[in-house]
Amino acid sequence: MPELAEVEYVARQLRENAIGATISTVNIVWPRAISHPTPEIFAAELVGRTITGIDRRGKLLLVALGRPHPVASREPCPPSADGVGEIEEEGWVTVHRRMAGNLRLLMAEEPDERYLVVDIRLADGRRLQYSDPRKFGRLAFWHADELPQALAEYGAEPLAADFTAARLAAILRGRSRALKPLLLDQARIAGLGNIYADEALHRAGLHPLRQADTLTPAESARLRDAIVTVLELGIAHGGTTFGRHQGLFGEAGRNVDYLLVYRREGQPCATCGTPIQRIVVAQRGTRFCPRCQPE
DNA sequence: CTATAAACCTGCTGGC
DNA sequence: TGCCAGCAGGTTTATA
């Protein structure tokens, strides 16, 4: 599930529902899921802190943690527009769901998630649970001054204002790699995964094996627009869900109904009717329309 | 720099 | 129904 669109969708839900909540206990069911610093320190650092903001970088979810002001103001501080209130950030939890991880916010009476990996109890009785049947996903805690090292390897943010056609053209320039592995390279563009890479290439009319530095300016502009479009559509549809839930409350994303090529091999292309083809590129199943996306 | 394979894990689906 | 092969939304590491 979790590519940029699915992470962004959950980030928005968390921003609406979890900011201001205080963590009372942390139970780590599968310790290897904590990648930094150690499971024990992770748990100890979280307890007593309050969720002050939610952010995202590529497929990585960022949860800002702080402590309420020790003194005074009787008024609870309302979160500001960027999700950060009058509480000082002291650290961050990062969540990478990899292939199959899910984040759920459970009401007090709801049963535990299946495949539970980390259970975070909130002071109001709700639980924030990370579950993951494949156990590929990772959580970490970073002090505020350590966060940059956690984000150091990420490339362009596709939904940021500076992700222009010129920016993408600069990324493609001088690279002999095929487009598909380049789009999946998080150090170049952060957040595209197998679904949205295939969908973006299809919308741009580009073959997945096309060499990156052979695109014309018009083609790279088309690709930039296609990337932004597929991601925004994915977010608007609540993400793409194949198996289990992926929203914060267990709801399935509806974007699967809008995919044009991903997992549609053999079915007719919506544009030209040619059967969608599947090949393997960089160990990943890759779908495209051989007519709309000529090599 | 680029490419390829394997590893990390488990669940699900389709074929026989 | 049972078993096996193949596939899966991602990343890291080792090897050419």
Tab-separated table of C-alpha atoms (C1' of nucleotides) in Angstrom, chain C residues 1-13:
chain	number	residue	atom	x	y	z
C	1	DT	C1'	-9.432	-29.996	0.249
C	2	DG	C1'	-4.281	-30.018	-0.095
C	3	DC	C1'	0.040	-28.701	-1.830
C	4	DC	C1'	3.149	-25.966	-4.472
C	5	DA	C1'	4.624	-22.159	-7.265
C	6	DG	C1'	4.506	-17.525	-7.946
C	7	DC	C1'	3.452	-12.934	-6.722
C	8	DA	C1'	3.178	-8.824	-3.554
C	9	DG	C1'	2.569	-1.666	-2.330
C	10	DG	C1'	9.938	-1.449	-0.350
C	11	DT	C1'	14.628	-0.951	0.917
C	12	DT	C1'	19.405	-2.481	1.919
C	13	DT	C1'	23.515	-4.863	0.916
